[in-house]
PDB file of N, CA and C in Angstrom:
ATOM      1  N   MET A  20     -26.404   4.806   6.863  1.00 88.00           N
ATOM      2  CA  MET A  20     -25.287   5.512   7.446  1.00 88.00           C
ATOM      3  C   MET A  20     -24.407   4.537   8.240  1.00 88.00           C
ATOM      4  N   ALA A  21     -25.036   3.586   8.920  1.00 91.00           N
ATOM      5  CA  ALA A  21     -24.263   2.612   9.700  1.00 91.00           C
ATOM      6  C   ALA A  21     -23.323   1.804   8.807  1.00 91.00           C
ATOM      7  N   GLN A  22     -23.809   1.440   7.613  1.00 95.00           N
ATOM      8  CA  GLN A  22     -22.968   0.677   6.697  1.00 95.00           C
ATOM      9  C   GLN A  22     -21.775   1.510   6.222  1.00 95.00           C
ATOM     10  N   LEU A  23     -21.997   2.794   5.948  1.00 93.00           N
ATOM     11  CA  LEU A  23     -20.891   3.665   5.550  1.00 93.00           C
ATOM     12  C   LEU A  23     -19.863   3.796   6.671  1.00 93.00           C
ATOM     13  N   LEU A  24     -20.343   3.897   7.898  1.00 95.00           N
ATOM     14  CA  LEU A  24     -19.425   3.945   9.043  1.00 95.00           C
ATOM     15  C   LEU A  24     -18.583   2.672   9.130  1.00 95.00           C
ATOM     16  N   GLN A  25     -19.230   1.543   8.940  1.00 96.00           N
ATOM     17  CA  GLN A  25     -18.519   0.262   8.993  1.00 96.00           C
ATOM     18  C   GLN A  25     -17.470   0.154   7.894  1.00 96.00           C
ATOM     19  N   MET A  26     -17.847   0.539   6.679  1.00 96.00           N
ATOM     20  CA  MET A  26     -16.917   0.431   5.560  1.00 96.00           C
ATOM     21  C   MET A  26     -15.752   1.412   5.711  1.00 96.00           C
ATOM     22  N   THR A  27     -16.054   2.626   6.159  1.00 96.00           N
ATOM     23  CA  THR A  27     -14.998   3.617   6.395  1.00 96.00           C
ATOM     24  C   THR A  27     -14.016   3.104   7.430  1.00 96.00           C
ATOM     25  N   SER A  28     -14.534   2.563   8.503  1.00 97.00           N
ATOM     26  CA  SER A  28     -13.690   2.037   9.569  1.00 97.00           C
ATOM     27  C   SER A  28     -12.877   0.827   9.105  1.00 97.00           C
ATOM     28  N   LEU A  29     -13.531  -0.096   8.408  1.00 97.00           N
ATOM     29  CA  LEU A  29     -12.856  -1.290   7.915  1.00 97.00           C
ATOM     30  C   LEU A  29     -11.680  -0.934   7.020  1.00 97.00           C
ATOM     31  N   TYR A  30     -11.938  -0.096   6.002  1.00 98.00           N
ATOM     32  CA  TYR A  30     -10.867   0.243   5.065  1.00 98.00           C
ATOM     33  C   TYR A  30      -9.785   1.096   5.716  1.00 98.00           C
ATOM     34  N   GLY A  31     -10.153   1.917   6.680  1.00 97.00           N
ATOM     35  CA  GLY A  31      -9.152   2.681   7.415  1.00 97.00           C
ATOM     36  C   GLY A  31      -8.247   1.770   8.229  1.00 97.00           C
ATOM     37  N   THR A  32      -8.842   0.765   8.848  1.00 98.00           N
ATOM     38  CA  THR A  32      -8.070  -0.204   9.632  1.00 98.00           C
ATOM     39  C   THR A  32      -7.131  -1.013   8.744  1.00 98.00           C
ATOM     40  N   LEU A  33      -7.657  -1.471   7.607  1.00 98.00           N
ATOM     41  CA  LEU A  33      -6.817  -2.237   6.687  1.00 98.00           C
ATOM     42  C   LEU A  33      -5.682  -1.383   6.122  1.00 98.00           C
ATOM     43  N   ALA A  34      -5.981  -0.135   5.789  1.00 98.00           N
ATOM     44  CA  ALA A  34      -4.937   0.762   5.281  1.00 98.00           C
ATOM     45  C   ALA A  34      -3.847   0.956   6.331  1.00 98.00           C
ATOM     46  N   LYS A  35      -4.242   1.153   7.570  1.00 98.00           N
ATOM     47  CA  LYS A  35      -3.274   1.337   8.651  1.00 98.00           C
ATOM     48  C   LYS A  35      -2.451   0.064   8.865  1.00 98.00           C
ATOM     49  N   PHE A  36      -3.105  -1.082   8.803  1.00 98.00           N
ATOM     50  CA  PHE A  36      -2.424  -2.358   9.006  1.00 98.00           C
ATOM     51  C   PHE A  36      -1.309  -2.564   7.984  1.00 98.00           C
ATOM     52  N   TYR A  37      -1.590  -2.233   6.712  1.00 97.00           N
ATOM     53  CA  TYR A  37      -0.616  -2.462   5.639  1.00 97.00           C
ATOM     54  C   TYR A  37       0.328  -1.271   5.402  1.00 97.00           C
ATOM     55  N   GLU A  38       0.212  -0.230   6.211  1.00 97.00           N
ATOM     56  CA  GLU A  38       0.965   0.996   5.983  1.00 97.00           C
ATOM     57  C   GLU A  38       2.470   0.770   5.829  1.00 97.00           C
ATOM     58  N   HIS A  39       3.045  -0.086   6.644  1.00 96.00           N
ATOM     59  CA  HIS A  39       4.495  -0.289   6.612  1.00 96.00           C
ATOM     60  C   HIS A  39       4.918  -1.635   6.039  1.00 96.00           C
ATOM     61  N   SER A  40       3.963  -2.537   5.851  1.00 97.00           N
ATOM     62  CA  SER A  40       4.339  -3.874   5.377  1.00 97.00           C
ATOM     63  C   SER A  40       4.084  -4.095   3.886  1.00 97.00           C
ATOM     64  N   ASP A  41       3.093  -3.413   3.322  1.00 97.00           N
ATOM     65  CA  ASP A  41       2.748  -3.622   1.918  1.00 97.00           C
ATOM     66  C   ASP A  41       2.186  -2.330   1.341  1.00 97.00           C
ATOM     67  N   PRO A  42       3.059  -1.493   0.767  1.00 96.00           N
ATOM     68  CA  PRO A  42       2.619  -0.184   0.275  1.00 96.00           C
ATOM     69  C   PRO A  42       1.487  -0.242  -0.755  1.00 96.00           C
ATOM     70  N   GLU A  43       1.480  -1.246  -1.624  1.00 98.00           N
ATOM     71  CA  GLU A  43       0.415  -1.343  -2.626  1.00 98.00           C
ATOM     72  C   GLU A  43      -0.942  -1.585  -1.974  1.00 98.00           C
ATOM     73  N   LYS A  44      -0.984  -2.507  -1.008  1.00 98.00           N
ATOM     74  CA  LYS A  44      -2.246  -2.760  -0.304  1.00 98.00           C
ATOM     75  C   LYS A  44      -2.643  -1.545   0.521  1.00 98.00           C
ATOM     76  N   HIS A  45      -1.664  -0.885   1.133  1.00 98.00           N
ATOM     77  CA  HIS A  45      -1.958   0.313   1.916  1.00 98.00           C
ATOM     78  C   HIS A  45      -2.649   1.362   1.032  1.00 98.00           C
ATOM     79  N   ILE A  46      -2.089   1.626  -0.138  1.00 98.00           N
ATOM     80  CA  ILE A  46      -2.661   2.628  -1.036  1.00 98.00           C
ATOM     81  C   ILE A  46      -4.054   2.214  -1.500  1.00 98.00           C
ATOM     82  N   TYR A  47      -4.204   0.936  -1.853  1.00 98.00           N
ATOM     83  CA  TYR A  47      -5.504   0.439  -2.295  1.00 98.00           C
ATOM     84  C   TYR A  47      -6.565   0.649  -1.213  1.00 98.00           C
ATOM     85  N   PHE A  48      -6.268   0.207   0.011  1.00 98.00           N
ATOM     86  CA  PHE A  48      -7.250   0.315   1.093  1.00 98.00           C
ATOM     87  C   PHE A  48      -7.455   1.767   1.533  1.00 98.00           C
ATOM     88  N   TYR A  49      -6.407   2.575   1.458  1.00 98.00           N
ATOM     89  CA  TYR A  49      -6.550   3.974   1.829  1.00 98.00           C
ATOM     90  C   TYR A  49      -7.475   4.702   0.848  1.00 98.00           C
ATOM     91  N   LYS A  50      -7.349   4.405  -0.446  1.00 98.00           N
ATOM     92  CA  LYS A  50      -8.244   5.018  -1.437  1.00 98.00           C
ATOM     93  C   LYS A  50      -9.691   4.606  -1.193  1.00 98.00           C
ATOM     94  N   LYS A  51      -9.898   3.341  -0.848  1.00 97.00           N
ATOM     95  CA  LYS A  51     -11.250   2.878  -0.531  1.00 97.00           C
ATOM     96  C   LYS A  51     -11.775   3.587   0.718  1.00 97.00           C
ATOM     97  N   HIS A  52     -10.913   3.737   1.716  1.00 98.00           N
ATOM     98  CA  HIS A  52     -11.274   4.436   2.956  1.00 98.00           C
ATOM     99  C   HIS A  52     -11.724   5.864   2.646  1.00 98.00           C
ATOM    100  N   VAL A  53     -10.953   6.580   1.839  1.00 97.00           N
ATOM    101  CA  VAL A  53     -11.282   7.963   1.491  1.00 97.00           C
ATOM    102  C   VAL A  53     -12.589   8.022   0.706  1.00 97.00           C
ATOM    103  N   GLN A  54     -12.808   7.076  -0.178  1.00 97.00           N
ATOM    104  CA  GLN A  54     -14.042   7.015  -0.965  1.00 97.00           C
ATOM    105  C   GLN A  54     -15.261   6.912  -0.041  1.00 97.00           C
ATOM    106  N   TYR A  55     -15.223   5.972   0.901  1.00 97.00           N
ATOM    107  CA  TYR A  55     -16.348   5.799   1.822  1.00 97.00           C
ATOM    108  C   TYR A  55     -16.443   6.950   2.814  1.00 97.00           C
ATOM    109  N   GLU A  56     -15.310   7.495   3.206  1.00 97.00           N
ATOM    110  CA  GLU A  56     -15.296   8.630   4.125  1.00 97.00           C
ATOM    111  C   GLU A  56     -16.005   9.835   3.491  1.00 97.00           C
ATOM    112  N   LEU A  57     -15.737  10.092   2.226  1.00 97.00           N
ATOM    113  CA  LEU A  57     -16.386  11.184   1.517  1.00 97.00           C
ATOM    114  C   LEU A  57     -17.902  10.971   1.471  1.00 97.00           C
ATOM    115  N   GLN A  58     -18.316   9.755   1.154  1.00 96.00           N
ATOM    116  CA  GLN A  58     -19.752   9.451   1.123  1.00 96.00           C
ATOM    117  C   GLN A  58     -20.381   9.659   2.494  1.00 96.00           C
ATOM    118  N   LEU A  59     -19.672   9.252   3.531  1.00 94.00           N
ATOM    119  CA  LEU A  59     -20.168   9.395   4.897  1.00 94.00           C
ATOM    120  C   LEU A  59     -20.335  10.867   5.268  1.00 94.00           C
ATOM    121  N   VAL A  60     -19.346  11.670   4.946  1.00 94.00           N
ATOM    122  CA  VAL A  60     -19.406  13.096   5.257  1.00 94.00           C
ATOM    123  C   VAL A  60     -20.551  13.757   4.484  1.00 94.00           C
ATOM    124  N   GLN A  61     -20.695  13.420   3.214  1.00 94.00           N
ATOM    125  CA  GLN A  61     -21.783  13.982   2.422  1.00 94.00           C
ATOM    126  C   GLN A  61     -23.138  13.591   2.997  1.00 94.00           C
ATOM    127  N   MET A  62     -23.273  12.339   3.420  1.00 93.00           N
ATOM    128  CA  MET A  62     -24.531  11.896   4.012  1.00 93.00           C
ATOM    129  C   MET A  62     -24.798  12.622   5.332  1.00 93.00           C
ATOM    130  N   TYR A  63     -23.767  12.785   6.145  1.00 92.00           N
ATOM    131  CA  TYR A  63     -23.914  13.484   7.417  1.00 92.00           C
ATOM    132  C   TYR A  63     -24.457  14.890   7.195  1.00 92.00           C
ATOM    133  N   TRP A  64     -23.827  15.632   6.276  1.00 93.00           N
ATOM    134  CA  TRP A  64     -24.253  17.014   6.051  1.00 93.00           C
ATOM    135  C   TRP A  64     -25.649  17.069   5.433  1.00 93.00           C
ATOM    136  N   SER A  65     -25.985  16.121   4.600  1.00 92.00           N
ATOM    137  CA  SER A  65     -27.328  16.134   4.002  1.00 92.00           C
ATOM    138  C   SER A  65     -28.396  15.813   5.051  1.00 92.00           C
ATOM    139  N   LEU A  66     -28.094  14.940   5.986  1.00 90.00           N
ATOM    140  CA  LEU A  66     -29.052  14.591   7.041  1.00 90.00           C
ATOM    141  C   LEU A  66     -29.270  15.725   8.021  1.00 90.00           C
ATOM    142  N   TYR A  67     -28.252  16.507   8.273  1.00 86.00           N
ATOM    143  CA  TYR A  67     -28.349  17.567   9.266  1.00 86.00           C
ATOM    144  C   TYR A  67     -28.544  18.941   8.641  1.00 86.00           C
ATOM    145  N   GLY A  68     -28.835  18.989   7.343  1.00 74.00           N
ATOM    146  CA  GLY A  68     -29.197  20.229   6.693  1.00 74.00           C
ATOM    147  C   GLY A  68     -28.056  21.182   6.439  1.00 74.00           C
ATOM    148  N   HIS A  69     -26.838  20.715   6.523  1.00 56.00           N
ATOM    149  CA  HIS A  69     -25.678  21.572   6.280  1.00 56.00           C
ATOM    150  C   HIS A  69     -25.216  21.385   4.846  1.00 56.00           C
ATOM    151  N   SER A  70     -24.578  22.390   4.333  1.00 53.00           N
ATOM    152  CA  SER A  70     -23.977  22.295   3.010  1.00 53.00           C
ATOM    153  C   SER A  70     -22.488  22.053   3.180  1.00 53.00           C
ATOM    154  N   HIS A  71     -21.954  21.047   2.488  1.00 49.00           N
ATOM    155  CA  HIS A  71     -20.525  20.785   2.569  1.00 49.00           C
ATOM    156  C   HIS A  71     -19.743  21.704   1.639  1.00 49.00           C
ATOM    157  N   SER A  72     -20.417  22.703   1.076  1.00 51.00           N
ATOM    158  CA  SER A  72     -19.758  23.650   0.184  1.00 51.00           C
ATOM    159  C   SER A  72     -19.305  24.897   0.934  1.00 51.00           C
ATOM    160  N   HIS A  73     -19.305  24.869   2.261  1.00 51.00           N
ATOM    161  CA  HIS A  73     -18.806  25.945   3.111  1.00 51.00           C
ATOM    162  C   HIS A  73     -19.628  27.224   2.984  1.00 51.00           C
ATOM    163  N   GLY A  74     -20.948  27.081   2.729  1.00 47.00           N
ATOM    164  CA  GLY A  74     -21.846  28.220   2.770  1.00 47.00           C
ATOM    165  C   GLY A  74     -21.673  29.230   1.658  1.00 47.00           C
ATOM    166  N   HIS A  75     -21.441  28.800   0.457  1.00 45.00           N
ATOM    167  CA  HIS A  75     -21.289  29.721  -0.657  1.00 45.00           C
ATOM    168  C   HIS A  75     -22.613  29.961  -1.355  1.00 45.00           C
ATOM    169  N   GLY A  76     -23.607  30.431  -0.579  1.00 44.00           N
ATOM    170  CA  GLY A  76     -24.853  30.854  -1.194  1.00 44.00           C
ATOM    171  C   GLY A  76     -25.894  29.775  -1.360  1.00 44.00           C
ATOM    172  N   HIS A  77     -25.640  28.550  -1.003  1.00 45.00           N
ATOM    173  CA  HIS A  77     -26.638  27.490  -1.155  1.00 45.00           C
ATOM    174  C   HIS A  77     -27.728  27.660  -0.113  1.00 45.00           C
ATOM    175  N   GLY A  78     -28.955  27.387  -0.519  1.00 45.00           N
ATOM    176  CA  GLY A  78     -30.074  27.454   0.406  1.00 45.00           C
ATOM    177  C   GLY A  78     -30.862  28.740   0.300  1.00 45.00           C
ATOM    178  N   HIS A  79     -30.390  29.760  -0.380  1.00 44.00           N
ATOM    179  CA  HIS A  79     -31.125  31.010  -0.521  1.00 44.00           C
ATOM    180  C   HIS A  79     -32.196  30.859  -1.592  1.00 44.00           C
ATOM    181  N   GLY A  80     -33.386  31.371  -1.282  1.00 43.00           N
ATOM    182  CA  GLY A  80     -34.449  31.391  -2.271  1.00 43.00           C
ATOM    183  C   GLY A  80     -35.167  30.066  -2.448  1.00 43.00           C
ATOM    184  N   HIS A  81     -34.901  29.092  -1.613  1.00 45.00           N
ATOM    185  CA  HIS A  81     -35.555  27.788  -1.746  1.00 45.00           C
ATOM    186  C   HIS A  81     -36.314  27.424  -0.479  1.00 45.00           C
ATOM    187  N   GLY A  82     -36.670  28.428   0.340  1.00 44.00           N
ATOM    188  CA  GLY A  82     -37.420  28.162   1.550  1.00 44.00           C
ATOM    189  C   GLY A  82     -36.577  27.582   2.663  1.00 44.00           C
ATOM    190  N   GLN A  83     -35.271  27.611   2.514  1.00 45.00           N
ATOM    191  CA  GLN A  83     -34.393  27.080   3.560  1.00 45.00           C
ATOM    192  C   GLN A  83     -33.744  28.231   4.289  1.00 45.00           C
ATOM    193  N   GLN A  84     -33.620  28.092   5.597  1.00 45.00           N
ATOM    194  CA  GLN A  84     -32.924  29.107   6.366  1.00 45.00           C
ATOM    195  C   GLN A  84     -31.434  28.856   6.337  1.00 45.00           C
ATOM    196  N   GLU A  85     -30.689  29.924   6.385  1.00 44.00           N
ATOM    197  CA  GLU A  85     -29.231  29.821   6.446  1.00 44.00           C
ATOM    198  C   GLU A  85     -28.848  29.267   7.811  1.00 44.00           C
ATOM    199  N   GLU A  86     -27.933  28.360   7.867  1.00 46.00           N
ATOM    200  CA  GLU A  86     -27.475  27.745   9.110  1.00 46.00           C
ATOM    201  C   GLU A  86     -26.687  28.763   9.915  1.00 46.00           C
ATOM    202  N   SER A  87     -27.154  29.057  11.141  1.00 45.00           N
ATOM    203  CA  SER A  87     -26.470  30.044  11.971  1.00 45.00           C
ATOM    204  C   SER A  87     -25.573  29.395  13.014  1.00 45.00           C
ATOM    205  N   TYR A  88     -25.662  28.099  13.146  1.00 50.00           N
ATOM    206  CA  TYR A  88     -24.877  27.373  14.138  1.00 50.00           C
ATOM    207  C   TYR A  88     -23.512  27.073  13.548  1.00 50.00           C
ATOM    208  N   SER A  89     -22.479  27.706  14.062  1.00 56.00           N
ATOM    209  CA  SER A  89     -21.164  27.593  13.445  1.00 56.00           C
ATOM    210  C   SER A  89     -20.464  26.294  13.833  1.00 56.00           C
ATOM    211  N   TRP A  90     -19.498  25.920  13.013  1.00 53.00           N
ATOM    212  CA  TRP A  90     -18.698  24.736  13.288  1.00 53.00           C
ATOM    213  C   TRP A  90     -17.967  24.891  14.611  1.00 53.00           C
ATOM    214  N   ASP A  91     -17.449  26.087  14.908  1.00 58.00           N
ATOM    215  CA  ASP A  91     -16.726  26.319  16.160  1.00 58.00           C
ATOM    216  C   ASP A  91     -17.612  26.030  17.365  1.00 58.00           C
ATOM    217  N   GLU A  92     -18.877  26.447  17.293  1.00 57.00           N
ATOM    218  CA  GLU A  92     -19.802  26.171  18.392  1.00 57.00           C
ATOM    219  C   GLU A  92     -20.048  24.675  18.528  1.00 57.00           C
ATOM    220  N   HIS A  93     -20.202  23.992  17.396  1.00 54.00           N
ATOM    221  CA  HIS A  93     -20.414  22.537  17.401  1.00 54.00           C
ATOM    222  C   HIS A  93     -19.201  21.838  18.016  1.00 54.00           C
ATOM    223  N   TYR A  94     -18.012  22.244  17.589  1.00 52.00           N
ATOM    224  CA  TYR A  94     -16.785  21.620  18.075  1.00 52.00           C
ATOM    225  C   TYR A  94     -16.588  21.898  19.561  1.00 52.00           C
ATOM    226  N   GLN A  95     -16.861  23.118  19.995  1.00 54.00           N
ATOM    227  CA  GLN A  95     -16.732  23.455  21.418  1.00 54.00           C
ATOM    228  C   GLN A  95     -17.696  22.608  22.248  1.00 54.00           C
ATOM    229  N   GLY A  96     -18.919  22.421  21.729  1.00 53.00           N
ATOM    230  CA  GLY A  96     -19.882  21.570  22.427  1.00 53.00           C
ATOM    231  C   GLY A  96     -19.386  20.140  22.542  1.00 53.00           C
ATOM    232  N   TYR A  97     -18.731  19.653  21.495  1.00 48.00           N
ATOM    233  CA  TYR A  97     -18.156  18.306  21.522  1.00 48.00           C
ATOM    234  C   TYR A  97     -17.062  18.230  22.579  1.00 48.00           C
ATOM    235  N   GLN A  98     -16.181  19.229  22.609  1.00 48.00           N
ATOM    236  CA  GLN A  98     -15.099  19.236  23.598  1.00 48.00           C
ATOM    237  C   GLN A  98     -15.672  19.263  25.011  1.00 48.00           C
ATOM    238  N   ASP A  99     -16.689  20.101  25.230  1.00 53.00           N
ATOM    239  CA  ASP A  99     -17.310  20.186  26.550  1.00 53.00           C
ATOM    240  C   ASP A  99     -17.914  18.843  26.938  1.00 53.00           C
ATOM    241  N   HIS A 100     -18.562  18.186  25.986  1.00 50.00           N
ATOM    242  CA  HIS A 100     -19.184  16.889  26.238  1.00 50.00           C
ATOM    243  C   HIS A 100     -18.133  15.832  26.592  1.00 50.00           C
ATOM    244  N   GLN A 101     -16.960  15.922  25.969  1.00 46.00           N
ATOM    245  CA  GLN A 101     -15.899  14.949  26.197  1.00 46.00           C
ATOM    246  C   GLN A 101     -15.075  15.269  27.433  1.00 46.00           C
ATOM    247  N   GLY A 102     -15.329  16.397  28.083  1.00 52.00           N
ATOM    248  CA  GLY A 102     -14.556  16.772  29.262  1.00 52.00           C
ATOM    249  C   GLY A 102     -13.173  17.285  28.905  1.00 52.00           C
ATOM    250  N   TYR A 103     -13.032  17.859  27.717  1.00 45.00           N
ATOM    251  CA  TYR A 103     -11.746  18.342  27.233  1.00 45.00           C
ATOM    252  C   TYR A 103     -11.296  19.510  28.107  1.00 45.00           C
ATOM    253  N   GLN A 104     -10.080  19.420  28.592  1.00 48.00           N
ATOM    254  CA  GLN A 104      -9.527  20.463  29.450  1.00 48.00           C
ATOM    255  C   GLN A 104      -8.516  21.342  28.739  1.00 48.00           C
ATOM    256  N   GLY A 105      -8.096  20.952  27.549  1.00 47.00           N
ATOM    257  CA  GLY A 105      -7.104  21.716  26.822  1.00 47.00           C
ATOM    258  C   GLY A 105      -5.700  21.408  27.341  1.00 47.00           C
ATOM    259  N   TYR A 106      -4.728  22.030  26.742  1.00 43.00           N
ATOM    260  CA  TYR A 106      -3.333  21.813  27.119  1.00 43.00           C
ATOM    261  C   TYR A 106      -3.045  22.506  28.431  1.00 43.00           C
ATOM    262  N   GLN A 107      -2.491  21.777  29.363  1.00 46.00           N
ATOM    263  CA  GLN A 107      -2.184  22.359  30.681  1.00 46.00           C
ATOM    264  C   GLN A 107      -0.723  22.144  31.004  1.00 46.00           C
ATOM    265  N   GLY A 108       0.159  22.587  30.110  1.00 44.00           N
ATOM    266  CA  GLY A 108       1.589  22.373  30.263  1.00 44.00           C
ATOM    267  C   GLY A 108       2.245  23.325  31.098  1.00 44.00           C
TER     268      GLY A 108
END
């Protein structure tokens, strides 16, 4: 997983660097970034027992429990951990 994180970050940085100076290199590195990003996301969900198919029936009948912890709860926990205060305009 660490290697996927490194590759995702590397190609994302290179894509951003070439964004305005060399469109061909930007597209090349951005495609590589997306490729590794997809692998990273798939690995994340497989490690934590989530289905990246948005819960369309996977896991039933195979001894697996349906995930009851929603994305909103996970995201709210992340915001709380980061000290997110929300917009205070």
